[in-house]
Amino acid sequence: MTVNSESHAIESILHESRLFPPTPEFAAAAHVSGEAELDRLRAEAEADPEAFWADKAAHLHWFKPWDRVLDWNPPFAKWFDGGKINVSYNCLDRHLGSWRRNKAAIIWEGEPGDTRTLTYQQLHREVCLFANVLKKFDVKVGDRVAIYMPMTPEIAIAMLACARIGATHSVIFGGFSAEALRDRINDAGCKLVVTADGAWRRGTEVKLKAAVDDALTQTPSVTTCIVVNRTGSQIHMQPGRDHWWHEMMETVNDDCPASELDSEHPLFILYTSGTTGKPKGILHTTGGYLTQAALTTKWVFDMKDEDVYWCTADVGWVTGHSYVVYGPLANGATVLMYEGAPNFPEPDRFWQIIDKYKVTIFYTAPTAIRAFIRWGERWVLKHDLRSLRLLGTVGEPINPEAWMWYHQVIGKGRCPIVDTWWQTETGGIMISPLPGATPTKPGTATKPLPGIDIDIQTRDGRSVGVNEGGYLVIKRPWPGMLRTIWGDDERFRKQYWDEIEGVYFAGDGARRDELGYHWIMGRVDDVINVSGHRLGTAEIESALVSHEAVAEAAVVGRPDEMKGSAIVAFVSLEGSRTGNDELKAALREHVAKEIGALAKPDDIRFSDALPKTRSGKIMRRLLREIAASGVVMGDVSTLEDFSVLEKLRTDEE
Ligand code: 7RM
């Protein structure tokens, strides 16, 4: 995308015309069937959004109905105020009165190959027990509980137990450092920490408890730490503070009725890295959040009782909250959960799991798909993937090349792909195809879901025209929206509501094509200003990746006296290829052909790996610093693999 500086409009250049309509068989069986029905739902929601959402909320169990659907005092929203509800009740108890009692809720596989299955009945019992453990340590309604755990069933049990008694959980990625953990615990003032001795990742132990011990030397609010025995390694247990999960579970009974909580009761805080150092604690509440998580799970993933659904996200990311735990369980679905890395012991682990458990719905990130492409098709071909019927992506724009590979090699051309745009802040999916209704196009998340009012605007709040780029905004409150930044209403207002008058500012650049499909062009913080034109990163990266030698690319700006910014591309190559000047020239020409001379990288650097967050997003901020000065000064607490930075630095020399 190019953003013209004067009008603040964004022009776009990439074109994609392949269209993939749902097959008649898929459409016929889908919850939302055909474009006409979807359009009708959109029109209905448009005509009376509150009635639309009230109807959807009514699918949940309420102890007491709400007084008002929406109380909107910008930028503060209350959804279903006056209503009493419990998320854990909706995810568990509600299924116990039907045959689903004995249905698998969670099918889990650990990285070493150990497995466990919990039916709804069994999961309910574990959650009740752990909720009673929390109560035993004096955790009360509104208290905050930090969860720093591996991807084992206990992480879901801990979250649901908090939800059951009205404690607000704050899940912190198992990959975060002791310092990151400490800052997040202190910001939320957590009383109790749930952790494990360790987690398995690529065959080695991530020592969680050691990091917790470090963090807890500087967290005055924490009185108790509960530890799951996962790896069995030697750890320090501090008397009086630390207790084993399995021992505590034996000291309580399994009777724990779900608390009747206000619809606006804080369900969880989830930290996302802001552009300036201090992480933002995104606050989500109860009734509205669950309404949107449950509805989008049903519609976007076309969730059926027979499905085995696998979202590969870590629960420490919002995708894990909404689409591993709350959305699927509220639908009574069977969720597959896997602890470890996709390439352990070999790069076919995911395909082996799909084959073994006959997974039907698979939801992953573009960064993972690009890694699978690099590892090679032969790993996929070793396994039978015929159980799959639907594929999804989330986290970043998916370049059309990766989309086509996903469609052909994983989906064998049979499975619709739902490219889902949303954010930690939105709580649930906002823009996405519905698989039985929307003809898809590689690279676009297509249209907003019914009830979601999205626009693309200039800085001064003018809607842009077809294929003109601008800022993605949300014009009406939605039930899953963040309620504030924990402890900082002012930052909440400034960050999201003061940028463009009267609307929520998502921080992404986007354009709408002639079909009304939305193309996300990357974060506006990453926009590069070249000779008065503002270029988004996504299209240049997508153009680079469409060259056969390129596996992945990240594009950043470097201050340049002449042009404002020079374009620097960090490129990792397909397995057998090596970088040289000839290839650099070829890539520059390729971008010029795909987009235009304006977008030609001034500098191309080859690198085996790019710095990413644990959820797979490229950290362009770090690359910008490397491109400008060769060193990284900013916050790196969310970086997945520190050795990547070292490598990038040495490549400089
Ligand atoms: C769910 C999640 C949010 C940011 C968002 C975008 C980017 C996410 C897509 C996407 C293009 C997508 N939450 N993003 N999904 N960009 N197409 N389908 O990722 O808070 O961690 O990130 O991720 O920039 O603003 S998040």
Coordinates of C-alpha atoms in Angstrom, one line a residue, residues 199-549:
A199 CA 7.3 -27.2 29.9
W200 CA 8.6 -29.2 27.0
R201 CA 9.7 -27.3 23.9
R202 CA 11.9 -28.9 21.2
G203 CA 12.9 -31.7 23.5
T204 CA 14.3 -29.5 26.2
E205 CA 12.7 -28.2 29.3
V206 CA 11.7 -24.5 29.6
K207 CA 12.2 -23.9 33.3
L208 CA 9.1 -22.1 34.4
K209 CA 9.4 -22.4 38.1
A210 CA 12.9 -21.0 38.1
A211 CA 11.6 -17.9 36.3
V212 CA 8.8 -17.6 38.8
D213 CA 11.2 -17.9 41.7
D214 CA 13.2 -15.0 40.2
A215 CA 10.1 -12.9 39.6
L216 CA 8.6 -13.5 43.0
T217 CA 11.5 -11.9 44.8
Q218 CA 10.0 -8.5 43.6
T219 CA 6.2 -9.1 43.7
P220 CA 4.9 -8.0 47.0
S221 CA 1.2 -8.8 46.2
V222 CA 1.8 -12.6 45.7
T223 CA 1.2 -14.8 48.7
T224 CA 0.8 -18.2 47.1
C225 CA 2.2 -20.2 44.2
I226 CA 0.6 -23.4 42.9
V227 CA 2.9 -25.7 40.9
V228 CA 1.9 -28.4 38.4
N229 CA 4.2 -31.3 38.2
R230 CA 4.8 -31.5 34.5
T231 CA 8.5 -32.4 33.8
G232 CA 9.5 -33.9 37.1
S233 CA 12.7 -31.9 37.3
Q234 CA 14.3 -30.6 40.5
I235 CA 12.8 -27.3 41.6
H236 CA 12.8 -25.1 44.6
M237 CA 9.6 -25.1 46.7
Q238 CA 9.5 -22.2 49.2
P239 CA 7.7 -23.4 52.4
G240 CA 4.5 -21.5 53.1
R241 CA 4.3 -20.0 49.6
D242 CA 4.7 -22.8 47.1
H243 CA 2.3 -25.8 46.9
W244 CA 2.0 -28.7 44.5
W245 CA -1.2 -28.7 42.4
H246 CA -1.8 -32.5 42.8
E247 CA -1.4 -32.3 46.6
M248 CA -3.8 -29.4 46.9
M249 CA -6.4 -31.0 44.7
E250 CA -6.6 -33.8 47.3
T251 CA -7.4 -31.4 50.1
V252 CA -10.7 -30.1 48.6
N253 CA -14.0 -31.5 47.5
D254 CA -15.5 -31.2 44.0
D255 CA -18.5 -29.2 45.0
C256 CA -18.2 -25.6 43.7
P257 CA -21.3 -23.9 42.3
A258 CA -20.5 -21.2 39.7
S259 CA -20.8 -17.7 41.1
E260 CA -23.5 -15.5 39.6
L261 CA -21.4 -12.7 38.2
D262 CA -22.2 -9.3 36.7
S263 CA -22.1 -9.3 32.9
E264 CA -19.4 -6.6 33.2
H265 CA -17.3 -8.5 35.7
P266 CA -13.6 -8.6 34.7
L267 CA -12.9 -12.0 33.2
F268 CA -9.3 -11.5 32.2
I269 CA -6.4 -9.2 31.6
L270 CA -4.1 -10.0 28.8
Y271 CA -0.9 -8.0 28.2
T272 CA 0.1 -6.9 24.7
S273 CA 3.3 -5.0 24.0
G274 CA 2.8 -1.4 23.3
T275 CA 5.1 0.6 21.0
T276 CA 6.5 2.3 24.1
G277 CA 8.0 -0.1 26.6
K278 CA 5.3 -0.5 29.2
P279 CA 3.0 -3.5 28.3
K280 CA -0.7 -2.8 28.1
G281 CA -3.1 -4.9 30.2
I282 CA -6.1 -5.4 27.9
L283 CA -9.2 -5.9 30.0
H284 CA -12.0 -8.1 28.9
T285 CA -15.3 -8.7 30.8
T286 CA -17.8 -11.5 30.9
G287 CA -21.2 -11.5 29.1
G288 CA -20.3 -9.6 25.9
Y289 CA -17.0 -11.3 25.5
L290 CA -18.5 -14.8 25.7
T291 CA -21.3 -13.9 23.4
Q292 CA -18.9 -12.9 20.6
A293 CA -16.4 -15.7 21.3
A294 CA -19.1 -18.3 21.2
L295 CA -20.9 -16.9 18.1
T296 CA -17.8 -16.4 16.0
T297 CA -16.6 -19.9 16.9
K298 CA -19.8 -21.4 15.7
W299 CA -20.0 -19.3 12.5
V300 CA -16.4 -18.9 11.4
F301 CA -15.3 -22.4 12.2
D302 CA -18.7 -23.9 11.3
M303 CA -18.4 -25.8 14.5
K304 CA -20.3 -29.1 14.7
D305 CA -20.5 -31.7 17.4
E306 CA -18.6 -34.2 15.2
D307 CA -15.6 -31.9 14.7
V308 CA -12.2 -32.3 16.2
Y309 CA -11.0 -28.8 16.3
W310 CA -7.4 -27.7 16.6
C311 CA -6.2 -24.2 17.1
T312 CA -2.4 -24.3 17.3
A313 CA -2.1 -21.0 19.3
D314 CA -0.6 -20.9 22.7
V315 CA -3.2 -20.1 25.4
G316 CA -0.9 -17.2 26.4
W317 CA -2.1 -15.4 23.3
V318 CA -5.6 -14.0 22.9
T319 CA -6.3 -16.6 20.2
G320 CA -5.8 -19.3 22.8
H321 CA -8.2 -17.6 25.2
S322 CA -11.0 -17.1 22.6
Y323 CA -10.4 -20.0 20.3
V324 CA -8.8 -22.8 22.3
V325 CA -10.7 -22.3 25.6
Y326 CA -13.8 -20.1 25.8
G327 CA -15.4 -20.1 22.3
P328 CA -15.1 -23.8 21.6
L329 CA -16.0 -25.0 25.1
A330 CA -19.0 -22.7 25.1
N331 CA -20.1 -24.5 21.9
G332 CA -19.5 -28.0 23.5
A333 CA -16.8 -28.7 20.9
T334 CA -13.9 -31.2 21.1
V335 CA -10.7 -29.3 21.3
L336 CA -7.3 -30.7 20.5
M337 CA -4.4 -29.3 22.4
Y338 CA -0.7 -29.8 21.8
E339 CA 2.1 -28.8 24.1
G340 CA 5.1 -28.5 21.9
A341 CA 6.9 -27.3 18.8
P342 CA 5.7 -28.1 15.2
N343 CA 9.1 -29.5 14.2
F344 CA 9.7 -31.9 17.1
P345 CA 11.0 -34.6 16.7
E346 CA 10.6 -34.0 13.0
P347 CA 8.9 -31.3 10.8
D348 CA 5.8 -33.4 10.3
R349 CA 4.6 -33.3 13.9
F350 CA 1.4 -31.3 13.1
W351 CA 0.5 -33.6 10.1
Q352 CA 1.0 -36.6 12.3
I353 CA -1.3 -35.2 14.9
I354 CA -4.0 -34.3 12.4
D355 CA -3.8 -37.9 11.0
K356 CA -3.7 -39.5 14.4
Y357 CA -6.7 -37.7 15.9
K358 CA -8.6 -37.1 12.6
V359 CA -8.6 -33.4 13.1
T360 CA -11.4 -31.7 11.0
I361 CA -10.7 -28.0 11.6
F362 CA -7.2 -26.6 11.7
Y363 CA -6.4 -22.9 12.7
T364 CA -2.9 -21.6 12.6
A365 CA -0.7 -18.6 11.8
P366 CA 0.8 -17.5 8.4
T367 CA 4.3 -17.5 10.0
A368 CA 3.8 -21.3 10.7
I369 CA 2.5 -21.9 7.1
R370 CA 5.6 -20.2 5.7
A371 CA 7.8 -22.4 7.9
F372 CA 5.9 -25.5 6.6
I373 CA 6.6 -24.4 3.1
R374 CA 10.3 -24.0 3.8
W375 CA 10.4 -27.4 5.5
G376 CA 9.0 -29.0 2.4
E377 CA 5.9 -30.8 1.1
R378 CA 7.4 -34.2 1.6
W379 CA 6.7 -33.9 5.4
V380 CA 3.0 -33.3 4.6
L381 CA 2.8 -36.1 2.1
K382 CA 3.8 -38.7 4.7
H383 CA 0.4 -38.4 6.4
D384 CA -3.3 -38.8 5.6
L385 CA -5.0 -35.4 6.0
R386 CA -8.4 -36.4 4.5
S387 CA -10.1 -35.7 7.8
L388 CA -9.6 -31.9 7.4
R389 CA -12.6 -30.0 6.2
L390 CA -11.8 -26.4 7.1
L391 CA -8.6 -24.3 7.5
G392 CA -8.0 -21.0 9.2
T393 CA -5.3 -18.4 9.6
V394 CA -4.7 -15.5 12.0
G395 CA -2.1 -13.2 13.2
E396 CA -0.7 -11.5 10.2
P397 CA -1.6 -10.8 6.6
I398 CA -1.2 -14.0 4.7
N399 CA 0.5 -13.6 1.4
P400 CA -1.3 -15.1 -1.6
E401 CA 1.6 -17.6 -2.2
A402 CA 1.3 -19.0 1.3
W403 CA -2.5 -19.1 1.0
M404 CA -2.4 -21.1 -2.2
W405 CA 0.1 -23.6 -0.7
Y406 CA -2.2 -24.0 2.4
H407 CA -5.1 -24.5 0.1
Q408 CA -3.5 -27.0 -2.2
V409 CA -1.0 -28.9 -0.1
I410 CA -2.8 -29.0 3.2
G411 CA -6.4 -28.7 2.1
K412 CA -5.9 -30.6 -1.2
G413 CA -8.1 -28.0 -2.8
R414 CA -11.1 -29.2 -0.9
C415 CA -11.1 -27.1 2.3
P416 CA -12.3 -23.5 2.6
I417 CA -9.8 -21.1 4.3
V418 CA -11.0 -18.6 6.8
D419 CA -8.5 -15.7 7.1
T420 CA -9.6 -14.1 10.3
W421 CA -8.7 -10.5 11.2
W422 CA -9.0 -9.4 14.9
Q423 CA -6.9 -8.2 17.8
T424 CA -6.3 -8.8 21.5
E425 CA -8.4 -5.7 21.9
T426 CA -11.4 -6.9 19.9
G427 CA -11.7 -10.1 21.9
G428 CA -13.1 -12.1 19.0
I429 CA -13.0 -12.3 15.2
M430 CA -14.2 -9.2 13.4
I431 CA -13.4 -9.7 9.7
S432 CA -13.5 -13.1 8.1
P433 CA -15.2 -15.2 5.5
L434 CA -17.9 -17.6 6.7
P435 CA -16.9 -20.8 5.1
G436 CA -20.2 -21.9 3.7
A437 CA -21.1 -18.4 2.4
T438 CA -18.2 -16.3 1.3
P439 CA -16.2 -16.8 -1.9
T440 CA -12.6 -16.4 -0.7
K441 CA -9.7 -14.6 -2.3
P442 CA -6.1 -15.4 -1.4
G443 CA -4.7 -12.7 0.9
T444 CA -7.9 -11.0 2.1
A445 CA -9.9 -11.5 5.3
T446 CA -12.9 -10.5 3.1
K447 CA -15.8 -8.8 5.0
P448 CA -16.8 -7.8 8.5
L449 CA -19.0 -10.3 10.3
P450 CA -22.7 -9.4 10.9
G451 CA -23.0 -6.8 13.7
I452 CA -19.4 -5.5 13.2
D453 CA -19.2 -2.0 11.7
I454 CA -15.8 -1.4 10.0
D455 CA -14.6 1.4 7.9
I456 CA -11.4 2.6 6.3
Q457 CA -10.7 6.3 6.9
T458 CA -8.2 9.0 6.6
R459 CA -6.8 10.7 9.7
D460 CA -9.5 13.3 9.5
G461 CA -12.2 10.7 9.5
R462 CA -13.2 10.6 5.9
S463 CA -14.1 7.3 4.4
V464 CA -11.7 6.4 1.6
G465 CA -12.8 5.1 -1.9
V466 CA -12.4 1.7 -3.5
N467 CA -8.8 0.4 -3.4
E468 CA -7.7 3.5 -1.6
G469 CA -5.7 2.8 1.5
G470 CA -6.4 4.2 4.9
Y471 CA -6.8 3.4 8.6
L472 CA -8.9 0.5 9.8
V473 CA -11.5 1.8 12.3
I474 CA -14.5 0.3 14.0
K475 CA -17.5 2.6 14.1
R476 CA -19.8 1.0 16.6
P477 CA -19.1 -0.8 20.0
W478 CA -19.1 -4.6 19.8
P479 CA -19.7 -7.0 22.7
G480 CA -16.1 -8.5 22.8
M481 CA -14.4 -5.1 22.8
L482 CA -11.8 -4.3 25.4
R483 CA -13.2 -2.3 28.3
T484 CA -10.0 -0.4 29.2
I485 CA -6.3 -0.8 29.7
W486 CA -6.0 -2.1 33.3
G487 CA -5.5 0.8 35.6
D488 CA -5.1 3.3 32.9
D489 CA -8.4 4.7 31.4
E490 CA -6.5 7.7 30.0
R491 CA -4.1 5.5 28.0
F492 CA -7.1 3.5 26.7
R493 CA -8.8 6.7 25.5
K494 CA -5.6 8.1 23.9
Q495 CA -4.4 5.0 22.3
Y496 CA -7.7 3.8 20.7
W497 CA -10.2 6.6 20.7
D498 CA -8.4 9.9 20.3
E499 CA -6.6 9.1 17.0
I500 CA -9.7 9.5 14.8
E501 CA -12.8 11.3 16.1
G502 CA -15.7 9.1 17.1
V503 CA -14.3 5.7 16.1
Y504 CA -12.0 2.9 17.5
F505 CA -8.5 3.1 15.9
A506 CA -7.2 -0.4 15.3
G507 CA -3.7 0.7 14.3
D508 CA -3.7 -1.3 11.0
G509 CA -3.6 0.1 7.4
A510 CA -6.1 -1.4 5.1
R511 CA -8.0 -1.0 1.8
R512 CA -11.2 -2.3 0.4
D513 CA -11.4 -3.7 -3.1
E514 CA -14.2 -3.7 -5.6
L515 CA -15.9 -6.7 -3.9
G516 CA -15.8 -4.8 -0.6
Y517 CA -13.1 -7.2 0.6
H518 CA -10.7 -5.9 3.2
W519 CA -6.9 -6.1 2.7
I520 CA -4.9 -5.6 5.8
M521 CA -1.6 -3.9 4.9
G522 CA 0.3 -4.0 8.2
R523 CA 0.6 -1.9 11.3
V524 CA 0.6 1.8 10.7
D525 CA 3.6 2.1 13.1
D526 CA 5.5 0.2 10.4
V527 CA 4.6 2.4 7.5
I528 CA 7.6 3.6 5.5
N529 CA 7.7 7.2 4.1
V530 CA 9.6 7.2 0.8
S531 CA 9.8 10.5 -1.0
G532 CA 6.4 11.6 0.3
H533 CA 4.7 8.3 -0.3
R534 CA 3.8 6.2 2.7
L535 CA 4.3 2.5 2.0
G536 CA 2.9 -0.3 4.0
T537 CA 5.0 -3.3 4.7
A538 CA 2.7 -6.1 3.9
E539 CA 2.5 -5.6 0.1
I540 CA 6.2 -5.3 -0.4
E541 CA 6.8 -8.4 1.7
S542 CA 4.2 -10.2 -0.2
A543 CA 5.8 -9.3 -3.5
L544 CA 9.2 -10.5 -2.2
V545 CA 7.7 -13.8 -1.0
S546 CA 6.1 -14.4 -4.4
H547 CA 9.6 -14.8 -5.8
E548 CA 10.5 -18.5 -5.9
A549 CA 13.7 -18.1 -4.0

